[in-house]
XYZ file of C-alpha atoms in Angstrom:
466
model
C -23.924 4.697 -11.776
C -27.055 4.702 -9.633
C -28.100 7.624 -6.997
C -29.092 6.244 -3.457
C -30.136 7.271 -0.207
C -28.749 5.461 2.989
C -30.914 6.166 6.010
C -30.430 6.122 9.824
C -26.436 5.530 9.770
C -24.370 6.096 12.471
C -21.281 8.527 11.464
C -18.254 9.981 13.141
C -18.746 13.742 14.569
C -15.913 15.642 16.176
C -15.695 13.354 19.551
C -19.172 11.794 19.281
C -21.125 9.952 16.878
C -24.612 11.032 14.920
C -27.402 9.227 13.165
C -27.831 10.868 9.758
C -28.956 10.282 6.309
C -26.367 10.513 3.209
C -27.523 11.119 -0.090
C -25.332 10.208 -3.342
C -25.876 11.772 -6.536
C -23.888 11.160 -9.772
C -21.258 9.017 -7.696
C -20.698 12.146 -4.938
C -21.855 12.780 -1.840
C -24.838 15.214 -2.117
C -26.145 15.890 1.187
C -25.269 14.433 4.849
C -28.153 15.835 7.504
C -30.968 14.007 9.671
C -34.461 13.092 7.587
C -33.494 13.752 4.155
C -35.722 12.826 1.389
C -35.017 9.702 -0.199
C -32.896 10.211 -3.556
C -32.812 6.534 -5.540
C -32.389 3.676 -3.821
C -33.054 3.700 -0.285
C -30.742 1.735 2.479
C -31.153 0.838 5.325
C -28.159 2.221 7.404
C -29.444 1.126 11.079
C -27.279 -0.457 13.345
C -24.372 0.226 10.810
C -21.187 2.758 10.760
C -20.516 4.899 7.780
C -16.655 5.608 6.920
C -14.613 7.076 4.137
C -12.884 4.195 2.340
C -9.283 3.252 3.296
C -6.198 3.180 1.456
C -3.718 -0.071 1.180
C -1.175 2.306 0.322
C 1.533 0.205 -0.322
C 1.804 -3.636 -1.536
C 2.585 -5.826 -4.559
C 0.354 -8.282 -5.359
C 1.975 -10.852 -7.082
C 3.773 -11.456 -3.831
C 0.681 -13.381 -3.087
C 2.320 -16.710 -4.359
C 4.786 -16.784 -1.997
C 2.928 -15.974 1.005
C 3.340 -17.997 3.899
C 6.470 -19.988 2.587
C 9.240 -16.938 2.793
C 12.070 -17.683 5.552
C 12.391 -15.425 8.284
C 14.969 -13.347 7.026
C 15.841 -9.604 6.798
C 14.713 -8.337 3.838
C 18.032 -8.197 2.006
C 18.145 -11.923 2.109
C 14.232 -12.494 2.340
C 14.667 -10.604 -1.316
C 17.337 -12.928 -2.441
C 14.944 -15.813 -1.994
C 11.907 -14.116 -3.448
C 14.064 -13.792 -6.406
C 14.773 -17.345 -6.642
C 11.170 -18.084 -7.260
C 10.032 -19.752 -10.510
C 9.456 -16.830 -12.693
C 5.721 -15.176 -12.660
C 3.309 -15.719 -15.588
C 0.313 -13.640 -16.596
C -2.334 -15.569 -15.273
C -0.563 -15.217 -11.600
C -0.476 -11.610 -12.036
C -4.074 -11.414 -12.886
C -5.369 -13.936 -10.363
C -3.024 -12.303 -7.452
C -4.610 -8.635 -8.300
C -8.147 -9.816 -8.100
C -7.128 -11.673 -4.771
C -5.153 -8.188 -3.620
C -8.393 -6.204 -4.416
C -10.802 -8.532 -2.743
C -8.988 -9.026 0.486
C -8.269 -4.930 0.680
C -12.283 -4.224 0.143
C -13.244 -6.830 2.740
C -11.267 -5.291 5.131
C -12.279 -1.830 4.768
C -9.922 -0.568 1.673
C -11.644 1.503 -1.563
C -8.134 2.211 -3.015
C -4.602 0.204 -3.318
C -1.513 1.046 -4.220
C 0.231 -1.901 -6.074
C 4.110 -1.465 -6.240
C 3.718 -3.657 -9.068
C 6.329 -6.838 -10.225
C 6.833 -6.476 -13.861
C 7.259 -9.763 -16.041
C 10.838 -8.996 -17.697
C 9.978 -8.949 -21.521
C 6.236 -8.432 -20.825
C 6.306 -5.127 -19.055
C 2.864 -3.529 -20.594
C 1.219 -6.779 -20.596
C 1.828 -6.791 -16.787
C 0.392 -3.759 -16.470
C -2.561 -4.504 -19.037
C -3.293 -7.408 -16.836
C -3.355 -5.845 -13.344
C -5.504 -2.785 -14.898
C -8.073 -5.320 -16.166
C -7.917 -6.960 -12.807
C -8.661 -3.764 -10.739
C -11.405 -2.641 -13.261
C -13.133 -5.778 -13.313
C -13.572 -5.649 -9.271
C -14.147 -1.957 -9.470
C -11.472 -0.752 -6.672
C -9.715 2.494 -7.332
C -6.214 1.511 -8.337
C -2.660 3.414 -8.493
C -0.445 0.873 -10.337
C 3.223 1.588 -9.676
C 5.062 -0.040 -11.807
C 8.300 -1.341 -9.711
C 11.090 -0.428 -12.170
C 15.284 -0.391 -11.116
C 17.952 -0.221 -13.507
C 20.807 -2.122 -11.008
C 21.172 -5.959 -10.152
C 20.232 -7.570 -6.812
C 23.631 -7.390 -5.039
C 23.917 -3.586 -5.571
C 21.313 -3.295 -2.877
C 23.621 -4.105 -0.076
C 26.498 -1.932 1.103
C 30.278 -3.400 0.173
C 31.815 -2.902 3.380
C 35.392 -3.282 3.202
C 35.164 -5.669 0.305
C 35.671 -4.376 -3.200
C 32.135 -5.621 -5.001
C 31.401 -5.580 -8.608
C 27.919 -5.948 -9.587
C 26.463 -7.636 -12.964
C 24.444 -4.857 -15.355
C 21.050 -4.965 -15.328
C 19.100 -6.233 -18.091
C 17.409 -3.151 -18.797
C 19.007 0.304 -19.139
C 17.126 3.473 -17.250
C 16.345 4.868 -20.429
C 14.479 1.860 -21.870
C 12.818 1.735 -18.469
C 11.558 5.143 -18.701
C 10.115 4.309 -22.392
C 8.004 1.660 -20.989
C 6.428 3.722 -18.131
C 5.939 6.535 -20.545
C 4.234 4.208 -22.985
C 2.154 2.771 -19.666
C 1.105 6.371 -18.528
C -0.192 6.468 -22.347
C -1.857 3.803 -22.642
C -3.459 2.840 -19.276
C -3.140 6.132 -16.912
C -6.922 7.012 -16.726
C -7.742 8.676 -13.162
C -11.597 9.057 -13.991
C -12.052 5.503 -14.586
C -10.370 4.457 -11.642
C -6.760 3.339 -12.754
C -3.681 5.560 -12.115
C -0.022 5.000 -12.736
C 3.004 6.077 -10.898
C 6.296 6.719 -11.218
C 7.759 3.949 -9.058
C 11.419 3.395 -8.728
C 11.923 0.548 -5.888
C 14.294 2.847 -4.066
C 18.096 3.849 -3.763
C 19.495 0.454 -3.025
C 18.990 -0.708 -6.765
C 18.401 2.658 -8.734
C 20.636 5.163 -9.886
C 19.854 8.886 -10.181
C 19.123 9.048 -13.703
C 16.373 6.591 -13.129
C 15.135 8.913 -10.026
C 15.743 11.888 -12.167
C 13.771 10.175 -15.347
C 11.036 9.754 -12.982
C 10.444 13.064 -11.682
C 10.426 14.438 -14.804
C 7.821 12.170 -16.000
C 5.849 13.049 -13.009
C 6.082 16.396 -13.629
C 5.442 16.612 -17.405
C 2.277 13.739 -16.921
C 1.084 15.009 -13.251
C 1.428 11.869 -11.956
C 2.314 10.704 -8.136
C 6.034 9.238 -7.466
C 5.748 6.122 -5.020
C 9.298 4.540 -3.471
C 10.947 2.828 -1.162
C 12.974 4.413 1.698
C 15.371 3.387 4.264
C 13.616 0.048 4.978
C 16.785 -1.259 6.858
C 19.653 -0.139 8.349
C 21.685 -1.886 5.582
C 19.984 0.663 3.527
C 21.016 3.466 5.923
C 24.903 2.150 5.350
C 24.702 1.633 1.761
C 23.430 5.681 1.366
C 26.187 6.930 3.120
C 28.807 4.471 0.683
C 26.902 5.873 -2.221
C 26.475 9.718 -1.341
C 27.921 10.669 1.496
C 24.484 11.677 2.790
C 21.492 10.432 4.231
C 19.048 8.614 1.616
C 16.796 11.793 2.405
C 18.853 14.708 1.998
C 20.057 12.910 -1.467
C 16.529 12.363 -2.797
C 15.383 16.066 -1.754
C 18.675 17.278 -3.664
C 17.657 15.437 -7.130
C 14.243 16.819 -6.694
C 12.388 13.112 -6.300
C 10.694 14.687 -2.785
C 7.531 16.414 -2.998
C 3.681 16.881 -2.079
C 3.076 13.888 -5.006
C 5.331 11.910 -3.363
C 4.892 8.678 -0.970
C 7.247 6.712 0.554
C 6.997 2.855 2.174
C 8.459 1.925 5.289
C 11.054 5.104 6.411
C 12.429 2.886 9.636
C 16.035 4.516 9.215
C 15.328 8.081 9.396
C 17.019 10.421 11.799
C 15.448 13.986 12.734
C 16.833 16.004 10.351
C 15.349 13.416 7.592
C 11.960 14.256 9.112
C 12.249 17.754 8.758
C 12.956 17.636 5.212
C 9.790 15.279 4.523
C 7.836 17.591 6.467
C 9.233 20.377 4.661
C 8.784 18.628 0.890
C 5.385 17.665 2.144
C 6.237 14.211 1.217
C 4.069 10.942 2.713
C 5.182 7.901 4.733
C 3.123 4.904 3.966
C 3.840 2.748 7.487
C 4.053 -0.994 6.650
C 4.261 -2.127 10.240
C 3.517 -6.004 9.695
C 6.269 -6.176 6.943
C 8.883 -4.452 9.110
C 7.949 -6.891 11.917
C 8.256 -10.040 9.820
C 11.778 -9.125 8.474
C 12.786 -7.325 11.513
C 13.623 -3.970 9.786
C 12.684 -1.912 12.666
C 9.940 0.227 14.056
C 9.402 3.513 12.197
C 9.216 6.831 14.220
C 5.346 7.350 13.257
C 4.877 9.302 16.665
C 8.060 11.790 15.343
C 6.230 11.922 12.102
C 3.086 13.264 13.321
C 4.693 15.372 15.624
C 6.825 17.064 12.904
C 3.779 17.813 10.629
C 4.651 14.587 8.260
C 1.236 13.110 6.392
C 1.609 9.330 7.204
C -1.140 6.617 6.177
C -1.095 2.353 6.069
C -0.351 -0.216 3.981
C -0.149 -3.817 4.056
C 2.985 -4.578 1.709
C 2.974 -7.477 -0.234
C 1.641 -10.450 1.265
C 4.704 -12.561 1.391
C 6.314 -10.309 3.814
C 3.340 -9.560 5.850
C 1.839 -12.458 4.745
C -2.221 -11.292 4.580
C -3.760 -7.956 3.045
C -5.909 -7.465 5.899
C -5.721 -3.709 5.866
C -7.224 -3.316 9.580
C -4.584 -5.757 10.834
C -2.451 -3.432 9.544
C -3.995 -0.355 10.780
C -4.343 -1.840 14.606
C -0.802 -3.044 14.723
C 0.601 0.153 12.786
C -1.259 2.488 15.926
C -0.632 0.748 19.104
C 2.980 -0.537 18.173
C 4.224 2.906 19.176
C 2.911 3.202 22.675
C 6.251 1.764 23.295
C 8.460 4.258 21.435
C 7.046 7.239 23.416
C 6.238 7.432 27.071
C 4.074 10.678 26.881
C 0.770 8.736 25.709
C -0.504 12.174 24.565
C 1.200 11.260 21.226
C -0.460 7.836 21.116
C -2.443 7.479 18.187
C -6.115 7.365 18.836
C -8.635 5.157 16.961
C -10.224 7.844 15.474
C -6.916 9.387 14.274
C -5.893 6.077 12.972
C -9.130 6.023 10.899
C -8.484 9.400 9.429
C -4.727 8.679 8.853
C -6.044 5.360 6.642
C -8.552 7.490 4.902
C -7.768 10.891 4.645
C -3.950 10.254 4.841
C -4.054 8.017 2.067
C -5.904 10.613 -0.256
C -3.195 13.473 0.847
C -0.369 10.753 -0.322
C -1.651 10.513 -4.104
C -2.728 14.254 -4.375
C -6.610 13.475 -4.103
C -7.824 14.455 -0.889
C -10.058 16.985 -2.645
C -11.627 14.143 -4.412
C -12.154 11.155 -1.478
C -10.567 10.304 1.902
C -13.514 12.119 4.275
C -17.283 12.175 4.231
C -17.606 15.688 2.645
C -20.124 17.051 0.623
C -18.781 17.200 -2.815
C -16.798 14.328 -2.809
C -16.537 11.301 -4.237
C -18.434 8.296 -2.494
C -15.935 5.689 -1.746
C -17.625 4.472 1.042
C -17.491 1.456 3.550
C -20.467 0.550 5.627
C -19.690 -1.786 8.698
C -22.294 -3.980 10.047
C -22.307 -3.319 13.839
C -24.471 -5.744 14.996
C -21.511 -8.551 14.224
C -20.108 -10.174 17.143
C -16.741 -8.196 17.151
C -18.660 -4.939 17.268
C -20.115 -6.198 20.661
C -21.222 -5.841 22.995
C -21.769 -1.896 21.881
C -18.984 0.441 23.193
C -17.215 2.883 20.920
C -17.657 1.440 17.020
C -14.373 3.036 15.743
C -12.578 1.764 19.029
C -13.922 -1.738 18.364
C -12.956 -1.598 14.461
C -9.337 -0.363 15.170
C -8.589 -2.024 18.567
C -10.289 -5.124 18.229
C -10.683 -8.162 15.961
C -12.946 -7.272 13.329
C -13.934 -10.279 10.961
C -16.630 -10.200 8.260
C -17.670 -6.747 9.430
C -17.707 -5.266 5.811
C -21.622 -5.169 5.213
C -21.547 -2.914 1.761
C -18.630 -0.859 -0.194
C -18.862 1.654 -3.080
C -16.375 3.272 -4.941
C -17.050 6.353 -7.110
C -21.143 5.523 -5.969
C -20.545 2.019 -7.604
C -21.486 -0.905 -5.461
C -18.902 -3.347 -5.159
C -19.597 -5.168 -1.943
C -23.480 -5.794 -0.847
C -24.334 -8.149 2.286
C -20.753 -8.926 2.906
C -20.131 -10.247 -0.397
C -18.185 -8.587 -3.446
C -20.571 -8.418 -6.349
C -18.264 -7.861 -9.523
C -16.750 -10.728 -9.675
C -17.094 -14.515 -8.467
C -14.915 -14.795 -5.472
C -15.556 -18.727 -5.238
C -13.851 -18.881 -8.394
C -11.478 -16.813 -7.811
C -10.623 -19.238 -4.812
C -10.729 -22.061 -6.603
C -8.206 -21.151 -9.451
C -5.779 -20.035 -6.764
C -6.006 -23.210 -4.979
C -5.746 -25.335 -8.187
C -2.580 -23.011 -9.407
C -0.731 -23.523 -5.800
C 0.643 -26.967 -4.148
C 2.128 -27.178 -0.211
C 5.726 -26.698 -0.395
C 8.567 -25.532 1.556
C 11.394 -23.576 0.502
C 15.155 -24.666 0.171
C 18.158 -22.285 0.766
C 19.712 -21.836 -2.942
C 23.708 -21.877 -3.332
C 22.724 -17.901 -4.364
C 21.132 -17.053 -1.323
C 23.816 -18.647 0.920
C 26.160 -16.578 -0.936
C 24.641 -13.592 -0.323
C 24.121 -14.585 3.324
C 27.651 -14.588 3.772
C 28.459 -11.139 2.979
C 25.418 -9.695 4.595
C 26.447 -11.237 7.938
C 30.291 -9.849 7.303
C 28.701 -6.161 6.181
C 26.373 -5.667 9.242
C 28.511 -7.414 11.736
C 26.726 -10.691 12.553
């Protein structure tokens, strides 16, 4: 790990900017001030903007293999179609984790939360492969193995028809054993790899699985992650299963806490929002997949006014269909200008940057370590090239970053003081080789509706009154 000093770099201060030097010693920010003595390597920060690294706080890396091909379906039918694809193999897991890390880094992210799809029968191998990929790139990784203990058809409300569901192939107890072993083998926060407990959501998980995850979280001090009320159908399902809202139920069984981050959170009422604020749970806003799947517009301005911590995620690349974090931040900010006529509640570019950085750190219980340009915090930093055409003419750099259409603007990036991007290129892996492998292992194709998807679609249309 090299010490270095970024000289004459622009940083945000209050409602203005300042030109300063930033010293990094032993992977941490040692000093921020004009005209500092150079420690270690001198890096020219002139005409560049320095920000803390952002968090891609919810994605599914392996969905990269279905980007651009999925039908224009709501989530429940989209998911049935996703299950219909050929199963993953280990090499696909590896390549898509690499690709997700690279795209996140090149759009300002230094951390990624991967709600990782597991290959049945190769669950620990899947986690090991993703861990290897993220360590090779050097991004800070939060691997959240996606687990469930109910079959796909259980994820939709029954309506007035009696439904029977095939039992899931793996029990809650067996699943929890796998996650505990994954924690023993791979949870190494000091090495930049964290394991989260991550039941997929109330729609496909029993209370036994949620409660087991909570127990593991408490025992090993792990963060918790889950989807929550992404669609209107899930709102209906929660009432069928619990006789109350999903948020009320998750509070009752103890899953909500300041270590809990919840993806989507579209269909919550005011009482639910109050519970999230009370439990200090974090909402991960995934605006692009919510729009792509017609899930709805999450009430992000209400969350913020209630004091709920909010950050951003790209979601998987088959429901987005990219991992451009800056795009997610832009859409996730300005989308809500149509939901509240009081413009004083709208999200400003500076607020969006704070949500993407410090908000992500809070959601993973590491705000004391990263998420802001603060002396003593670890150096997860991104340097943006302000001479790039996307930043011209010179007005407000953060305004241009968030509200514009920045491309190829990341000049350099560091994670825990280690440089991963230099001169706009990832230095830790060969991206040209990755691109060629992704090309060689795929082919142009179209997706046709299967009989299984057609059957699920018929039930969905009935229970949703379509």
